[in-house]
mmCIF file of C-alpha atoms and ligand atoms in Angstrom:
data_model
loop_
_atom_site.group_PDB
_atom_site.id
_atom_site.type_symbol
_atom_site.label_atom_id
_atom_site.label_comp_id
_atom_site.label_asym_id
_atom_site.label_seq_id
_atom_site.Cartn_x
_atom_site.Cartn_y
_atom_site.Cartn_z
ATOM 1 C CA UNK A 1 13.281 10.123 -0.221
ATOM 2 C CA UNK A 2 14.462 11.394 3.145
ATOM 3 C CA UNK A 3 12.285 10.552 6.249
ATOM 4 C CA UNK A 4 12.338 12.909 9.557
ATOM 5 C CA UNK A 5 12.988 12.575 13.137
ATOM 6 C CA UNK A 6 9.851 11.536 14.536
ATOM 7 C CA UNK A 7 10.073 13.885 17.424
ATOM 8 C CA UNK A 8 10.729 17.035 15.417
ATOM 9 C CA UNK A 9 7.918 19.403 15.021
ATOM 10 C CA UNK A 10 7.507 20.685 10.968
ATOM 11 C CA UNK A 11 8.365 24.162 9.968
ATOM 12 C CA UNK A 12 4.829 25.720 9.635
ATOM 13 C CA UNK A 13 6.219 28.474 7.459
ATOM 14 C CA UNK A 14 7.512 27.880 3.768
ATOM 15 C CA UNK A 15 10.143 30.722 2.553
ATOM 16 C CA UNK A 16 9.926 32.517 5.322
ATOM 17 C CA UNK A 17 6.779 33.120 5.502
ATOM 18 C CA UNK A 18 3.802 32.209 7.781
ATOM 19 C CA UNK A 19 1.435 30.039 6.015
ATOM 20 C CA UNK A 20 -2.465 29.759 7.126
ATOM 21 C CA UNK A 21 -3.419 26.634 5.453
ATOM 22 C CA UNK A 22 -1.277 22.767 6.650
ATOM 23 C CA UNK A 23 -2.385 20.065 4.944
ATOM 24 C CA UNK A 24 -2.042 15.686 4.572
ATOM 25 C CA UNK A 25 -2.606 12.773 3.057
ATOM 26 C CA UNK A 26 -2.242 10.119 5.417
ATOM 27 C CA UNK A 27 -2.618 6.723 3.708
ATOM 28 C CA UNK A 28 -2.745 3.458 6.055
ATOM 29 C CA UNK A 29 -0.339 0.648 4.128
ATOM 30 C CA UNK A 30 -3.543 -2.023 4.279
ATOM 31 C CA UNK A 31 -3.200 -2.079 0.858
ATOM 32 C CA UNK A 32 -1.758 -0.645 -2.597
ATOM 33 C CA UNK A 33 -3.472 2.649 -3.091
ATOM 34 C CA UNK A 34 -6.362 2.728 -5.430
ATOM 35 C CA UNK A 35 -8.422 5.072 -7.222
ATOM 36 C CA UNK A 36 -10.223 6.251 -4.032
ATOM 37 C CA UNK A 37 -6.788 7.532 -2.320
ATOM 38 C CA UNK A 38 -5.160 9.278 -5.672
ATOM 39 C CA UNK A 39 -8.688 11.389 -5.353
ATOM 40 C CA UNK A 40 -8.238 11.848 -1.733
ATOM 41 C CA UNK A 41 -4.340 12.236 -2.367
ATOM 42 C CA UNK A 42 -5.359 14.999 -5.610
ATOM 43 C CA UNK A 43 -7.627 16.954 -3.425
ATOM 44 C CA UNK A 44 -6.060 17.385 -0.330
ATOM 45 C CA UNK A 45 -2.432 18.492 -2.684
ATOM 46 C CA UNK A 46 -4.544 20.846 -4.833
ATOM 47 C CA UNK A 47 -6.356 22.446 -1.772
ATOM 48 C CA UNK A 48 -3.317 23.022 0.271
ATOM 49 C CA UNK A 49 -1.527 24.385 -2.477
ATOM 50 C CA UNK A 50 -4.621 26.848 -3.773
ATOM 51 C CA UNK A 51 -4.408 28.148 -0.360
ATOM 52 C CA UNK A 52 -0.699 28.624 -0.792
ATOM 53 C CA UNK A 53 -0.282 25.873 2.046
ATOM 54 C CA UNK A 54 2.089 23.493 3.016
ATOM 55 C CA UNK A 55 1.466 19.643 2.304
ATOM 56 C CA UNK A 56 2.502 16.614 4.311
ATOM 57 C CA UNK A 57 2.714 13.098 3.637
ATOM 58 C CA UNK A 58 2.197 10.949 6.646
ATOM 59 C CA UNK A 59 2.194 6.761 6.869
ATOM 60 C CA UNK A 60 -0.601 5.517 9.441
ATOM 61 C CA UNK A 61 1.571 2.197 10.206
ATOM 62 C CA UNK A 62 0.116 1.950 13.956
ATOM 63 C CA UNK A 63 -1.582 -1.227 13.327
ATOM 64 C CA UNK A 64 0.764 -3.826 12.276
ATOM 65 C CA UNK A 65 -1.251 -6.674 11.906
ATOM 66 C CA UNK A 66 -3.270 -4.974 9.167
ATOM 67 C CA UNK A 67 -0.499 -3.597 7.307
ATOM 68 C CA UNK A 68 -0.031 -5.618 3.395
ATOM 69 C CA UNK A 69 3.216 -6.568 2.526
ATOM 70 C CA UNK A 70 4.584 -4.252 -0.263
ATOM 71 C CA UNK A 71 1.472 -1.472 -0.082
ATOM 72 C CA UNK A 72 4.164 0.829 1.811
ATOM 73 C CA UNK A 73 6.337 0.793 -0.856
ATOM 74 C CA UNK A 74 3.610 1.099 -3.590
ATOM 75 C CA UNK A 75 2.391 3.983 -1.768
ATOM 76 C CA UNK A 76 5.681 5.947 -1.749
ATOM 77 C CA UNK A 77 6.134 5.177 -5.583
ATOM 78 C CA UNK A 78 3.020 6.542 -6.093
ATOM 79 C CA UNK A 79 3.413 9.578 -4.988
ATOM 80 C CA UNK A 80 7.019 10.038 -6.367
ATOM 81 C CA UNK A 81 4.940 8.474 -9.886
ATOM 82 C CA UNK A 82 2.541 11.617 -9.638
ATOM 83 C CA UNK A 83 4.978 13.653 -8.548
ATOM 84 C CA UNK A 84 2.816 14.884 -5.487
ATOM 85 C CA UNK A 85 6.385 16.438 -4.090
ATOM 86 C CA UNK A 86 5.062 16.911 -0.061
ATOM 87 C CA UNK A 87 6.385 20.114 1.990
ATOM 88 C CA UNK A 88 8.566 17.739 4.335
ATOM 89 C CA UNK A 89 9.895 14.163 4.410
ATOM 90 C CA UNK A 90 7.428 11.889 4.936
ATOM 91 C CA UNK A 91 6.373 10.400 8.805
ATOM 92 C CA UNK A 92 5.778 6.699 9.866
ATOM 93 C CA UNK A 93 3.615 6.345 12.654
ATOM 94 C CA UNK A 94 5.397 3.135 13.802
ATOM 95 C CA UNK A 95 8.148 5.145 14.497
ATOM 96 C CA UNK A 96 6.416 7.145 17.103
ATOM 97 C CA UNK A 97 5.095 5.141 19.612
ATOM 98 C CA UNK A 98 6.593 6.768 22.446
ATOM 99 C CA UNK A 99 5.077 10.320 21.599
ATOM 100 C CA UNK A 100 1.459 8.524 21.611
ATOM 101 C CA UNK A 101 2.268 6.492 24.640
ATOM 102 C CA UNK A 102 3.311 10.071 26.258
ATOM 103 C CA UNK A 103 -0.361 11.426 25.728
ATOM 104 C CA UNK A 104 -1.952 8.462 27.567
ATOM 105 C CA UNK A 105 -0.067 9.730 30.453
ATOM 106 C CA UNK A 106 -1.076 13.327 30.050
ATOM 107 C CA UNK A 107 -4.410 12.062 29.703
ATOM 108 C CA UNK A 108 -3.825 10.243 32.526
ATOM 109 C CA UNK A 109 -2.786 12.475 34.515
ATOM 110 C CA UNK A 110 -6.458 14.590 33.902
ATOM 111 C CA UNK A 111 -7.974 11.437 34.606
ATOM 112 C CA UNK A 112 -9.215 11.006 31.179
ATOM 113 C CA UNK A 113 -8.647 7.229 30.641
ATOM 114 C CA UNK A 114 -8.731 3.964 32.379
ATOM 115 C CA UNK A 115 -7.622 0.558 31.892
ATOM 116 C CA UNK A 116 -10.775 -2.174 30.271
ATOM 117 C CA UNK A 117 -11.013 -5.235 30.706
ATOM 118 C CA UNK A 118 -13.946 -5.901 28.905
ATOM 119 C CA UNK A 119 -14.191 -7.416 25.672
ATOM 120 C CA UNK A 120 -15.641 -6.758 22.142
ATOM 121 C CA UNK A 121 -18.076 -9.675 22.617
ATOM 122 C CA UNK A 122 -19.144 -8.078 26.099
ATOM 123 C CA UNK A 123 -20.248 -4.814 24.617
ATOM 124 C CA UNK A 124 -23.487 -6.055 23.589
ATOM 125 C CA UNK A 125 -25.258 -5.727 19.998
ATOM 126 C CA UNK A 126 -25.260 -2.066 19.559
ATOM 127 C CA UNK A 127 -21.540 -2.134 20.137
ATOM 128 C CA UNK A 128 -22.071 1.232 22.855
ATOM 129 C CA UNK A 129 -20.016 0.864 25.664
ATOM 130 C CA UNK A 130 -21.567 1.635 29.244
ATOM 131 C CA UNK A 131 -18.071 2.095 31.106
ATOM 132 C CA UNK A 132 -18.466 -1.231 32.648
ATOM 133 C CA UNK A 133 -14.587 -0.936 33.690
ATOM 134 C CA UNK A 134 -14.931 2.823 34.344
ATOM 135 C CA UNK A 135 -14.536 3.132 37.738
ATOM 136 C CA UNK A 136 -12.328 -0.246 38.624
ATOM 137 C CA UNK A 137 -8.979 1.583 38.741
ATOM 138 C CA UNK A 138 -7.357 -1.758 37.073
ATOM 139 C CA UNK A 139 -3.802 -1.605 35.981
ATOM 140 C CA UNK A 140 -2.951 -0.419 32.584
ATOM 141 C CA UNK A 141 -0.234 -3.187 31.867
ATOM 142 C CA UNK A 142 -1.620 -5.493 29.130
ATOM 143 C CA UNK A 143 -5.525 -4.027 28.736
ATOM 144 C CA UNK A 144 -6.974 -1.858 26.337
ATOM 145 C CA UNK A 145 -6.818 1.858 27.280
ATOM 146 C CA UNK A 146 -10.431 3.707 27.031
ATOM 147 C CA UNK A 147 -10.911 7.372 27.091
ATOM 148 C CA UNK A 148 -13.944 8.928 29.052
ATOM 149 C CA UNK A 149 -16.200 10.947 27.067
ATOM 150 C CA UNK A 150 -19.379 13.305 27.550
ATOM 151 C CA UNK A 151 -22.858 13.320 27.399
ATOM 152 C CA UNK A 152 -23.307 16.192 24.772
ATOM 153 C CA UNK A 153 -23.628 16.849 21.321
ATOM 154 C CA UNK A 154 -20.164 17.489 19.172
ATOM 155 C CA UNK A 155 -20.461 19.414 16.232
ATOM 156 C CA UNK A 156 -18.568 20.660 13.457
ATOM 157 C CA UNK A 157 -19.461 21.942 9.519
ATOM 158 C CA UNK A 158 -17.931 20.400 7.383
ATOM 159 C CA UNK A 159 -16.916 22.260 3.910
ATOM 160 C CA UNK A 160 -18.687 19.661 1.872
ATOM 161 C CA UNK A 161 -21.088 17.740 3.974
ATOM 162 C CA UNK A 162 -22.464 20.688 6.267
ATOM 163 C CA UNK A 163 -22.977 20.478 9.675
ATOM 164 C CA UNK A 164 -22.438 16.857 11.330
ATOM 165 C CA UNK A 165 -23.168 16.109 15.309
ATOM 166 C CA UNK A 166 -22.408 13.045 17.992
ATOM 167 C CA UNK A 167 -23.064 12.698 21.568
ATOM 168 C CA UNK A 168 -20.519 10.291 22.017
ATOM 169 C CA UNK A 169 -21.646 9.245 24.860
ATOM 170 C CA UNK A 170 -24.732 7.702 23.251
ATOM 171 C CA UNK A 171 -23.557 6.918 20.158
ATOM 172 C CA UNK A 172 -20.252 5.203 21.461
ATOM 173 C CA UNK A 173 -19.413 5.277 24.907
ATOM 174 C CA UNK A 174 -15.626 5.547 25.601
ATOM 175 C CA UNK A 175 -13.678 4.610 23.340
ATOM 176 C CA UNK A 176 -10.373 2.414 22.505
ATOM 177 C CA UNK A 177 -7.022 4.861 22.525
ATOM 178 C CA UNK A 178 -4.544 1.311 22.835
ATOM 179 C CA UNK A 179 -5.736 -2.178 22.104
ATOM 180 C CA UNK A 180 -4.656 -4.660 24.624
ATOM 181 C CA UNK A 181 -2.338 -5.979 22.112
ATOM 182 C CA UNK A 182 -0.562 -2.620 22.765
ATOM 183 C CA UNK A 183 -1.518 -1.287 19.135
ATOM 184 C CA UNK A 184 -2.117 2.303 19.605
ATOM 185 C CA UNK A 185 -5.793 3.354 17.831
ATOM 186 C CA UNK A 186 -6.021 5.369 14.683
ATOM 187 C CA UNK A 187 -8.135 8.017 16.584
ATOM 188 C CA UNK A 188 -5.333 8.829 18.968
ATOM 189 C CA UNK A 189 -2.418 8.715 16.273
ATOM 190 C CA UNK A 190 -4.197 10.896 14.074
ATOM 191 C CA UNK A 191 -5.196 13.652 16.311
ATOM 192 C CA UNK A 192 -1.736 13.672 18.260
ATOM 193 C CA UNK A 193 0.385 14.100 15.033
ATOM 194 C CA UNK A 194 -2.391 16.355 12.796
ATOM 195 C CA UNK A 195 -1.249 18.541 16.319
ATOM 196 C CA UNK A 196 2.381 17.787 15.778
ATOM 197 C CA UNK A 197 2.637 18.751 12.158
ATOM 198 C CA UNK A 198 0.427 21.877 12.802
ATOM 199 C CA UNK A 199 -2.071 21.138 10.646
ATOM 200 C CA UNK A 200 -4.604 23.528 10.113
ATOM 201 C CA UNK A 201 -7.360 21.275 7.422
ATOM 202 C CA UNK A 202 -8.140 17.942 7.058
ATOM 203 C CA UNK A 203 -9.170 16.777 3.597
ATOM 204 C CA UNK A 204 -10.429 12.923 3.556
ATOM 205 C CA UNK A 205 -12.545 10.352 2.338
ATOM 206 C CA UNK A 206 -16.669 10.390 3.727
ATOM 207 C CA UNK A 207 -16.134 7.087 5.378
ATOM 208 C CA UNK A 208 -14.263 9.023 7.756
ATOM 209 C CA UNK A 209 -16.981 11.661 8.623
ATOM 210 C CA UNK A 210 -18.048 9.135 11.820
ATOM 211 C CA UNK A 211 -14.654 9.591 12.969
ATOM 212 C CA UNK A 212 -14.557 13.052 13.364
ATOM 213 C CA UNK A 213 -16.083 13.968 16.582
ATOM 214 C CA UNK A 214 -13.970 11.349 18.348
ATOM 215 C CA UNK A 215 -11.111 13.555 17.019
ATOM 216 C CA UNK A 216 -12.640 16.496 17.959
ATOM 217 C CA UNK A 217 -13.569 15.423 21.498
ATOM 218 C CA UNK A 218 -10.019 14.270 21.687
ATOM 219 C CA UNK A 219 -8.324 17.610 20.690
ATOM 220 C CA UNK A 220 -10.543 19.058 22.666
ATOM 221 C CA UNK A 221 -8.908 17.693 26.095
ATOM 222 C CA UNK A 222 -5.832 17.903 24.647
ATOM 223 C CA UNK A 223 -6.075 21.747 23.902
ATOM 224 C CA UNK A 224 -5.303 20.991 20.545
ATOM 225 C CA UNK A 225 -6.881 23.925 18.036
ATOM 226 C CA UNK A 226 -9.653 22.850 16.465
ATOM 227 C CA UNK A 227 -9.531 21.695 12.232
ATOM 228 C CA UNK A 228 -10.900 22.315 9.754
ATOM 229 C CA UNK A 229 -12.578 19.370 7.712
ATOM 230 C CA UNK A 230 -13.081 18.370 4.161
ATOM 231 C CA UNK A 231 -14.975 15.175 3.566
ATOM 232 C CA UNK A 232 -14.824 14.041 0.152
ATOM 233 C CA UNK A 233 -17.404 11.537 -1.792
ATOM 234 C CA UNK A 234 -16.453 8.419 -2.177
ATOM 235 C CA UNK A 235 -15.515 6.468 -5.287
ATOM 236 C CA UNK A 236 -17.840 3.538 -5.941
ATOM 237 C CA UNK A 237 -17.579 0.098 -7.431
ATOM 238 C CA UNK A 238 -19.938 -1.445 -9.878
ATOM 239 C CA UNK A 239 -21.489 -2.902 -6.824
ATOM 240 C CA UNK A 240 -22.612 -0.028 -5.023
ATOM 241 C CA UNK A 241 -19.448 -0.543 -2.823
ATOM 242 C CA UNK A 242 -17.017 2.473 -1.664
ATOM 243 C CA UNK A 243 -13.118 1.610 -3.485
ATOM 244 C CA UNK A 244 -11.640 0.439 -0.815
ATOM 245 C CA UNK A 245 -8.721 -2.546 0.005
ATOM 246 C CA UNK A 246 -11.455 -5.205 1.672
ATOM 247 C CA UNK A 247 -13.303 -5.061 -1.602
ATOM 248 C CA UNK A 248 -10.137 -5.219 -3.859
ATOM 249 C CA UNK A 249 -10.463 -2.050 -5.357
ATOM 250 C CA UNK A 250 -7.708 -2.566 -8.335
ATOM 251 C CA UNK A 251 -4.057 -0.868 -7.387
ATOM 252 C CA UNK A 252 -3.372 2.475 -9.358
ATOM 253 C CA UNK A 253 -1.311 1.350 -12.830
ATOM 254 C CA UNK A 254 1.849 3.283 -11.940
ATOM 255 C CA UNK A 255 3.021 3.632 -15.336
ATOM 256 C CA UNK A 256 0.004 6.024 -16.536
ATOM 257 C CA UNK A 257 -0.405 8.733 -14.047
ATOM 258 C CA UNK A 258 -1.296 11.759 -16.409
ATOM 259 C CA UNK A 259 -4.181 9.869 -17.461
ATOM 260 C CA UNK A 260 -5.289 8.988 -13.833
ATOM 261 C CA UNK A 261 -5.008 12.263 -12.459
ATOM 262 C CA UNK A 262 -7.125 13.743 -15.424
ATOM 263 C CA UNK A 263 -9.328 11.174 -14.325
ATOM 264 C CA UNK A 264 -9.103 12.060 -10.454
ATOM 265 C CA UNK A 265 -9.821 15.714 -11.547
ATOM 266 C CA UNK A 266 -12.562 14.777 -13.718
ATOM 267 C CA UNK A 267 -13.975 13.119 -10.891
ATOM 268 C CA UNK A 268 -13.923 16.221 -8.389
ATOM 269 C CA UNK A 269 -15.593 18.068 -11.540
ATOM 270 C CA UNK A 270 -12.664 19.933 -11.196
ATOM 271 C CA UNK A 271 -12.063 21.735 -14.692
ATOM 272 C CA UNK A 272 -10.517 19.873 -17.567
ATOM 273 C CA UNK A 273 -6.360 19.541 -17.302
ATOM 274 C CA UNK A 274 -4.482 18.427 -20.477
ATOM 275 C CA UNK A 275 -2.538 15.537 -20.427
ATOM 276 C CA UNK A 276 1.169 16.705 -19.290
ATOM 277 C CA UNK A 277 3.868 15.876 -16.895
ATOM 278 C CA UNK A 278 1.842 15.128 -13.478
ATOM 279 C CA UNK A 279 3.717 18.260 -12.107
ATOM 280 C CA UNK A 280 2.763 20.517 -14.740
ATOM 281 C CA UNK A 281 -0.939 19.145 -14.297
ATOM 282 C CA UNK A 282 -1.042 19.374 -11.135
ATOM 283 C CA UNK A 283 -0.365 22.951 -11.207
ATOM 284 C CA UNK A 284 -2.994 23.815 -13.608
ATOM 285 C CA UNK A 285 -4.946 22.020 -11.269
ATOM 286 C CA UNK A 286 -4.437 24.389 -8.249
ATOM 287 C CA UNK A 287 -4.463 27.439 -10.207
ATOM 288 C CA UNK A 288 -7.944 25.897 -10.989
ATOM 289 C CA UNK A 289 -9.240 24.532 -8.224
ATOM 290 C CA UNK A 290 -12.538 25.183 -6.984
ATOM 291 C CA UNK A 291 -14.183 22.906 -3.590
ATOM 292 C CA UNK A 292 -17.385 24.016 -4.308
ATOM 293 C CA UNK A 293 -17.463 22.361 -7.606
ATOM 294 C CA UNK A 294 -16.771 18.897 -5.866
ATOM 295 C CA UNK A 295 -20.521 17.165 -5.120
ATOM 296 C CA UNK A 296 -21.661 17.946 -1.697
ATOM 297 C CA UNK A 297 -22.460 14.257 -1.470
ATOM 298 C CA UNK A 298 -20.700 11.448 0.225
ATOM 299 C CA UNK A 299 -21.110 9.469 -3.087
ATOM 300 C CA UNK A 300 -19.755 10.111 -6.127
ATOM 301 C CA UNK A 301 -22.164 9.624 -9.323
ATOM 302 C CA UNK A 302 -20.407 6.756 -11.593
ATOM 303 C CA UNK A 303 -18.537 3.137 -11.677
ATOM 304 C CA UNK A 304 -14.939 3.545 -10.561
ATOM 305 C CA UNK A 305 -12.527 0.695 -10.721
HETATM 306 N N1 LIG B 1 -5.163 6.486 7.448
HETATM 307 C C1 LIG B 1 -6.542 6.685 7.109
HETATM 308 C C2 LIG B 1 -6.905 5.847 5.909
HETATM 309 O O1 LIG B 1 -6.043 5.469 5.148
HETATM 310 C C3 LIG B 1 -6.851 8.122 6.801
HETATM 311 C C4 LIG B 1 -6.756 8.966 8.005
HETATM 312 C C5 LIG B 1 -7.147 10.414 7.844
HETATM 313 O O2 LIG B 1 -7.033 10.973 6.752
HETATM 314 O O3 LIG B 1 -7.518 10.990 8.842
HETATM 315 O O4 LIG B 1 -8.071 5.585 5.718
#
């Protein structure tokens, strides 16, 4: 597998021609991947491709502490295992620290963040921060890095979950772009290279939907164009619990993935794909592929291990 300058921006056209639809899966290494991600890997793959789009594979390796030894790796097998062959090689956020550090100063420079002092245990119960450091002008050497936001409501309509608002402001306050550890946040890493690598959609998990308006409100100063967003339902456990790392949702058994992607499909209610070489399946899938048959829920109905 080759991996890219970080720098670089993609080609956003594929054999020559322009293509309307960029999409991602963007795995964080906290973990092997599990039955949750090959659904969220599946969909996002099969939706870029129905829309004759390009697909990008993207490693959210920003925070290091987090990061479990051997899920990179595991990760990068598994897609080569369900041969889930992305549009360009695939991008490690750790390797582009400079290009987020680069849009603190921009922001900067509009006066969009400050330096915090403050910490989590002084934010109070509700966990809103009132811009107690706001208007100190402290350094930005060794605190966390906040971004202002605004009292109004952020909207967008989601394809699957309708429409879904914020007011940041009174739901969050501003919010974290760089720990004081000097770990850059998810929220700015995502936004900065889903604008790098031109993407036009955004098909994830429904634990993310919360997310979204910081995004938004962050592209938004940025003059980023807006995305377009997919939320998918989530996977559950036998205990009511979305599949996720924390609650040791069982790593993907590499050496069966026809079964589990006739399993990921059947679980989108996507139509039935016979068991074949994952390529071959997966293009059956796409020439198949119909959103609106995926539940308009942020739960999917049914154990998942
Ligand atoms: N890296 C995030 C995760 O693994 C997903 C980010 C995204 O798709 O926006 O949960």
């Amino acid at each position: 597998m080759l991996f890219s300058n970080p720098s670089l921006p993609l080609p956003l056209e594929k054999e020559g021609k322009e293509v309307n639809y960029v999409g991602r899966f963007a795995p964080s290494p906290t973990g092997p991947l599990h039955f949750g991600s090959l659904i969220t890997a599946v969909a996002s793959y099969c939706d870029a491709k129905a829309h004759q789009g390009l697909w990008h594979v993207r490693i959210e390796d920003t925070d290091i502490p987090r990061i479990y030894p051997g899920s990179e790796e595991h990760i990068l097998h598994a897609i080569d295992s369900f041969e889930l062959f992305p549009d360009s090689d695939i991008i490690f956020q750790k390797d582009r620290l400079d290009i987020y550090e680069d849009v603190i100063q921009q922001l900067h420079k509009k006066n969009m963040v400050y330096a915090c002092q403050c910490t989590r245990k002084m934010l109070g119960s509700n966990h809103i921060y009132a811009g107690a450091c706001r208007d100190l002008a402290l350094p930005f050497h060794d605190q966390a890095i906040r971004v202002k936001v605004s009292n109004d409501d952020i909207c967008f309509q989601d394809h699957l979950q309708g429409q879904h608002c914020s007011n940041l402001k009174t739901d969050l306050g501003d919010f974290v772009l760089k720990r004081r550890d000097g770990i850059i946040n998810y929220q700015l890493a995502v936004v900065v290279d889903d604008f790098l690598q031109g993407m036009t959609h955004v098909v994830r998990g429904a634990d993310l939907l919360d997310n979204t308006e910081r995004q938004i409100w962050l592209g938004q100063l940025l003059d980023y164009p807006r995305l377009e967003y997919i939320h998918l339902p989530l996977a559950m456990n036998d205990q009511g619990q979305k599949l996720s790392k924390q609650n040791m949702a069982q790593a993907l058994d590499l050496s069966k993935p026809s079964e589990l992607l006739q399993q990921a499909l059947h679980a989108l209610k996507q139509p039935a794909v016979e068991l074949d070489q994952p390529h071959k399946m997966l293009q059956q899938a796409v020439a198949q592929w119909n959103l609106d048959l995926i539940p308009h829920r942020t739960h999917l109905d049914g154990v998942f291990i």
